[in-house]
Amino acid sequence: MRQKLAAGNWKMNGTGTALAELEILTQAHGHSGAQILICPPATLLAPAAQITKTTAIALGGQDCHAAASGAHTGDISAEMLKDAGATAVILGHSERRADHGETSDMVCAKTSATWHAGLTAVVCLGETLDQREAGETLAVIGSQLAASLPDGASGSNTVIAYEPVWAIGTGKVPTLEQIAEVHDFLRAELSTRLGAETANAIRLLYGGSVKPGNAAEIFATSNVDGALVGGASLKASDFSPIIAALEAS
Ligand code: PGA
């Protein structure tokens, strides 16, 4: 059985005062049945780790460099994220792909680095609206998956997040049929590459405008093992009912 996962991506939001939200979440869900992963800005990882340390809530980074250390001004390695308290790293988010020109080959190298540091990679994939309207969704997702994932993926080192670019931060959500089509496709592609047993152990998250009001129906969708949540993870009062919906699913 895959453990359900509610992941929150704070993006470039939050200074020290935002940790009050993590305190509330920790009190309510510190020993939750679902796994909870919060990915705050890297500047907040160390103080966040103090808040979550005696709980089951895990912390993650939002990106890392492919190298462990070196002359890369402004970058952060997976080892550094681990040292600050992270157990996972979001990689290949569409905002990184768009803002920083990250290719799937770069995501692949970062995924290897993440595994090397002993962290779980949350690898993001998603089509643009143009690609969806051109009927290219599965082709795009298939090629992103193939190129972003190094050999050696397993249920413990990898989570895949399907995040349609046009659904992120827009309030637009694919139909449940569209989500199921992509998640079933991802499971089948993973199975072809890794074998059914390994493929069945890898969690597949949906991300893009997940809110308290739509979470339950998304979690009831085929091959959806949880969510990667942006805006609605910033406030405990929004994220908490999403966690509750996941636990009830
Ligand atoms: P959103 O972002 O929930 O604000 O749409 C999701 C994400 O980018 O991970």
Short mmCIF file of C-alpha atoms and ligand atoms in Angstrom, two decimals:
data_model
loop_
_atom_site.label_atom_id
_atom_site.label_comp_id
_atom_site.label_asym_id
_atom_site.label_seq_id
_atom_site.Cartn_x
_atom_site.Cartn_y
_atom_site.Cartn_z
CA MET A 1 0.00 0.00 0.00
CA ARG A 2 1.27 3.45 -0.89
CA GLN A 3 1.16 5.88 2.02
CA LYS A 4 -0.89 8.91 1.08
CA LEU A 5 1.04 12.16 0.88
CA ALA A 6 -0.05 15.76 1.34
CA ALA A 7 2.79 18.01 0.21
CA GLY A 8 2.80 21.78 0.61
CA ASN A 9 4.94 23.99 -1.61
CA TRP A 10 5.27 27.45 -0.07
CA LYS A 11 7.22 28.70 -3.12
CA MET A 12 8.88 32.11 -2.48
CA ASN A 13 6.49 32.94 0.34
CA GLY A 14 7.16 33.24 4.02
CA THR A 15 9.52 34.88 6.47
CA GLY A 16 9.90 33.86 10.10
CA THR A 17 6.35 34.84 11.00
CA ALA A 18 4.99 32.20 8.60
CA LEU A 19 6.27 29.52 10.97
CA ALA A 20 3.22 30.21 13.13
CA GLU A 21 1.21 28.40 10.44
CA LEU A 22 3.53 25.41 10.70
CA GLU A 23 3.06 25.42 14.49
CA ILE A 24 -0.71 25.21 14.06
CA LEU A 25 -0.41 22.46 11.47
CA THR A 26 1.98 20.50 13.67
CA GLN A 27 -0.38 20.66 16.62
CA ALA A 28 -3.31 19.46 14.51
CA HIS A 29 -1.60 16.87 12.30
CA GLY A 30 1.77 16.05 13.87
CA HIS A 31 0.80 12.40 14.12
CA SER A 32 -1.45 12.17 11.11
CA GLY A 33 -2.29 8.96 9.24
CA ALA A 34 -1.28 10.58 5.97
CA GLN A 35 2.30 11.64 5.40
CA ILE A 36 2.73 15.41 5.40
CA LEU A 37 5.60 17.19 3.68
CA ILE A 38 6.08 20.95 3.93
CA CYS A 39 8.50 22.64 1.53
CA PRO A 40 9.12 26.15 2.88
CA PRO A 41 11.70 28.54 1.44
CA ALA A 42 15.19 27.16 2.20
CA THR A 43 15.75 30.05 4.64
CA LEU A 44 13.05 28.59 6.92
CA LEU A 45 14.11 24.94 6.85
CA ALA A 46 16.26 24.98 9.98
CA PRO A 47 13.74 26.78 12.23
CA ALA A 48 10.93 24.69 10.71
CA ALA A 49 12.85 21.55 11.66
CA GLN A 50 12.80 22.69 15.29
CA ILE A 51 9.02 22.88 15.15
CA THR A 52 8.45 19.51 13.46
CA LYS A 53 11.24 17.51 15.09
CA THR A 54 9.15 15.35 17.40
CA THR A 55 6.38 14.87 14.85
CA ALA A 56 5.77 12.89 11.67
CA ILE A 57 5.71 16.04 9.53
CA ALA A 58 8.57 16.02 7.02
CA LEU A 59 10.29 19.00 5.40
CA GLY A 60 11.58 19.47 1.89
CA GLY A 61 13.44 21.88 -0.34
CA GLN A 62 12.00 23.36 -3.53
CA ASP A 63 15.04 22.82 -5.76
CA CYS A 64 18.70 21.85 -5.48
CA HIS A 65 21.87 22.05 -7.53
CA ALA A 66 23.13 18.91 -9.26
CA ALA A 67 26.50 19.17 -7.52
CA ALA A 68 27.11 18.45 -3.83
CA SER A 69 29.22 21.60 -3.31
CA GLY A 70 31.41 24.00 -5.22
CA ALA A 71 31.61 27.37 -6.96
CA HIS A 72 27.91 27.90 -7.69
CA THR A 73 27.00 31.24 -6.14
CA GLY A 74 23.47 31.39 -4.83
CA ASP A 75 22.73 27.69 -5.27
CA ILE A 76 21.93 25.12 -2.62
CA SER A 77 22.87 21.43 -2.73
CA ALA A 78 20.79 18.48 -1.63
CA GLU A 79 23.36 17.84 1.12
CA MET A 80 22.76 21.36 2.46
CA LEU A 81 18.99 20.90 2.41
CA LYS A 82 19.44 17.64 4.30
CA ASP A 83 21.71 19.32 6.81
CA ALA A 84 19.02 21.96 7.41
CA GLY A 85 16.36 19.30 8.07
CA ALA A 86 14.93 18.31 4.68
CA THR A 87 14.14 14.74 3.73
CA ALA A 88 12.81 15.55 0.25
CA VAL A 89 13.28 18.01 -2.61
CA ILE A 90 10.77 19.23 -5.19
CA LEU A 91 12.44 19.09 -8.61
CA GLY A 92 11.45 20.26 -12.07
CA HIS A 93 8.53 22.38 -10.93
CA SER A 94 7.10 24.20 -13.96
CA GLU A 95 8.07 27.53 -12.39
CA ARG A 96 11.70 26.35 -12.34
CA ARG A 97 11.38 25.02 -15.87
CA ALA A 98 9.91 28.39 -17.01
CA ASP A 99 11.84 30.88 -14.86
CA HIS A 100 15.23 29.16 -14.96
CA GLY A 101 15.14 27.24 -18.22
CA GLU A 102 15.38 23.90 -16.45
CA THR A 103 15.26 21.01 -18.88
CA SER A 104 14.33 17.44 -18.08
CA ASP A 105 18.02 16.52 -18.44
CA MET A 106 18.85 19.03 -15.70
CA VAL A 107 16.02 17.67 -13.56
CA CYS A 108 17.45 14.19 -14.07
CA ALA A 109 20.87 15.29 -12.80
CA LYS A 110 19.27 17.00 -9.80
CA THR A 111 17.26 13.88 -9.06
CA SER A 112 20.46 11.82 -9.00
CA ALA A 113 22.02 14.36 -6.64
CA THR A 114 18.96 14.21 -4.41
CA TRP A 115 19.12 10.42 -4.19
CA HIS A 116 22.86 10.59 -3.55
CA ALA A 117 22.20 12.79 -0.53
CA GLY A 118 19.65 10.25 0.71
CA LEU A 119 16.62 12.45 0.04
CA THR A 120 13.37 11.74 -1.79
CA ALA A 121 12.86 13.51 -5.13
CA VAL A 122 9.40 14.93 -5.83
CA VAL A 123 9.66 15.17 -9.60
CA CYS A 124 7.12 17.49 -11.26
CA LEU A 125 5.71 17.05 -14.76
CA GLY A 126 2.98 18.92 -16.59
CA GLU A 127 1.72 20.13 -19.94
CA THR A 128 0.96 23.72 -20.95
CA LEU A 129 -2.49 24.75 -22.11
CA ASP A 130 -1.28 24.90 -25.73
CA GLN A 131 0.04 21.36 -25.46
CA ARG A 132 -3.22 20.10 -23.96
CA GLU A 133 -5.31 21.81 -26.62
CA ALA A 134 -3.07 20.31 -29.30
CA GLY A 135 -3.76 16.83 -27.90
CA GLU A 136 -0.13 16.40 -26.83
CA THR A 137 -0.63 15.90 -23.09
CA LEU A 138 0.37 12.25 -22.81
CA ALA A 139 3.27 12.64 -25.23
CA VAL A 140 4.61 15.60 -23.22
CA ILE A 141 4.16 13.84 -19.88
CA GLY A 142 5.72 10.65 -21.23
CA SER A 143 8.82 12.39 -22.54
CA GLN A 144 9.23 14.52 -19.38
CA LEU A 145 8.96 11.39 -17.24
CA ALA A 146 11.43 9.42 -19.35
CA ALA A 147 14.01 12.21 -19.40
CA SER A 148 13.60 13.55 -15.84
CA LEU A 149 13.91 10.23 -14.04
CA PRO A 150 17.31 8.54 -13.77
CA ASP A 151 17.54 4.75 -13.54
CA GLY A 152 17.04 3.51 -10.00
CA ALA A 153 13.73 5.09 -9.04
CA SER A 154 11.86 3.40 -6.20
CA GLY A 155 8.94 4.04 -3.91
CA SER A 156 11.26 5.35 -1.21
CA ASN A 157 13.40 7.71 -3.30
CA THR A 158 10.81 9.09 -5.75
CA VAL A 159 7.41 10.76 -5.83
CA ILE A 160 5.94 12.00 -9.12
CA ALA A 161 3.72 15.10 -9.18
CA TYR A 162 1.48 15.71 -12.16
CA GLU A 163 0.94 19.46 -12.32
CA PRO A 164 -0.71 20.85 -15.45
CA VAL A 165 0.96 24.24 -15.95
CA TRP A 166 -2.38 25.88 -16.73
CA ALA A 167 -3.87 24.69 -13.43
CA ILE A 168 -1.17 26.10 -11.17
CA GLY A 169 -2.32 29.16 -9.24
CA THR A 170 -5.20 29.74 -11.66
CA GLY A 171 -8.17 28.15 -9.91
CA LYS A 172 -8.64 25.98 -13.02
CA VAL A 173 -8.58 22.25 -12.44
CA PRO A 174 -8.66 19.45 -15.02
CA THR A 175 -11.70 17.20 -15.01
CA LEU A 176 -11.40 14.09 -12.87
CA GLU A 177 -11.31 12.07 -16.10
CA GLN A 178 -8.34 14.11 -17.32
CA ILE A 179 -6.51 13.63 -14.02
CA ALA A 180 -7.23 9.89 -14.07
CA GLU A 181 -6.05 9.58 -17.68
CA VAL A 182 -2.67 11.10 -16.86
CA HIS A 183 -2.21 9.25 -13.56
CA ASP A 184 -3.14 5.89 -15.11
CA PHE A 185 -0.72 6.66 -17.94
CA LEU A 186 2.05 7.52 -15.47
CA ARG A 187 1.52 4.27 -13.56
CA ALA A 188 1.66 2.29 -16.82
CA GLU A 189 4.80 4.10 -18.03
CA LEU A 190 6.53 3.51 -14.69
CA SER A 191 5.50 -0.13 -14.84
CA THR A 192 6.98 -0.57 -18.31
CA ARG A 193 10.24 1.01 -17.21
CA LEU A 194 10.61 -0.29 -13.66
CA GLY A 195 8.32 -3.33 -13.42
CA ALA A 196 4.92 -3.42 -11.78
CA GLU A 197 6.14 -3.92 -8.22
CA THR A 198 8.38 -0.85 -8.16
CA ALA A 199 5.89 1.22 -10.17
CA ASN A 200 3.13 0.38 -7.71
CA ALA A 201 5.23 1.67 -4.82
CA ILE A 202 5.79 5.15 -6.29
CA ARG A 203 3.34 7.83 -5.12
CA LEU A 204 1.66 9.92 -7.81
CA LEU A 205 0.51 13.36 -6.61
CA TYR A 206 -1.83 15.72 -8.39
CA GLY A 207 -1.00 19.44 -8.16
CA GLY A 208 -2.66 22.59 -9.47
CA SER A 209 -5.34 24.60 -7.64
CA VAL A 210 -6.07 21.92 -5.04
CA LYS A 211 -8.35 23.51 -2.43
CA PRO A 212 -10.41 22.32 0.53
CA GLY A 213 -13.48 22.29 -1.76
CA ASN A 214 -12.09 20.00 -4.48
CA ALA A 215 -9.60 17.86 -2.57
CA ALA A 216 -11.93 14.95 -1.71
CA GLU A 217 -12.99 14.28 -5.30
CA ILE A 218 -9.40 14.55 -6.55
CA PHE A 219 -8.23 12.09 -3.87
CA ALA A 220 -10.94 9.64 -4.95
CA THR A 221 -9.55 9.65 -8.50
CA SER A 222 -7.71 6.66 -9.97
CA ASN A 223 -4.01 6.47 -9.10
CA VAL A 224 -4.00 9.74 -7.14
CA ASP A 225 -1.97 9.16 -3.96
CA GLY A 226 -2.09 12.71 -2.66
CA ALA A 227 -1.48 16.29 -3.68
CA LEU A 228 1.21 18.89 -4.14
CA VAL A 229 -0.44 22.07 -2.93
CA GLY A 230 0.80 25.62 -3.47
CA GLY A 231 -1.43 28.53 -2.42
CA ALA A 232 -3.66 26.47 -0.12
CA SER A 233 -0.66 25.18 1.84
CA LEU A 234 0.27 28.63 3.14
CA LYS A 235 -2.49 28.81 5.74
CA ALA A 236 -3.07 25.95 8.17
CA SER A 237 -6.81 26.69 7.96
CA ASP A 238 -6.72 25.81 4.23
CA PHE A 239 -4.22 22.96 4.32
CA SER A 240 -5.74 21.24 7.32
CA PRO A 241 -9.03 20.30 5.59
CA ILE A 242 -7.04 19.07 2.58
CA ILE A 243 -5.09 16.75 4.91
CA ALA A 244 -8.35 15.65 6.49
CA ALA A 245 -9.81 14.88 3.05
CA LEU A 246 -6.74 12.82 2.20
CA GLU A 247 -6.97 10.84 5.43
CA ALA A 248 -10.64 10.15 4.77
CA SER A 249 -10.04 9.00 1.19
P1 PGA B 1 -1.29 25.93 -6.52
O1 PGA B 1 0.22 25.48 -6.86
O2 PGA B 1 -1.85 24.91 -5.57
O3 PGA B 1 -1.17 27.28 -5.95
O4 PGA B 1 -2.04 25.90 -7.84
C1 PGA B 1 0.57 24.13 -6.99
C2 PGA B 1 2.03 23.99 -7.24
O5 PGA B 1 2.58 24.79 -8.00
O6 PGA B 1 2.68 23.08 -6.70
#
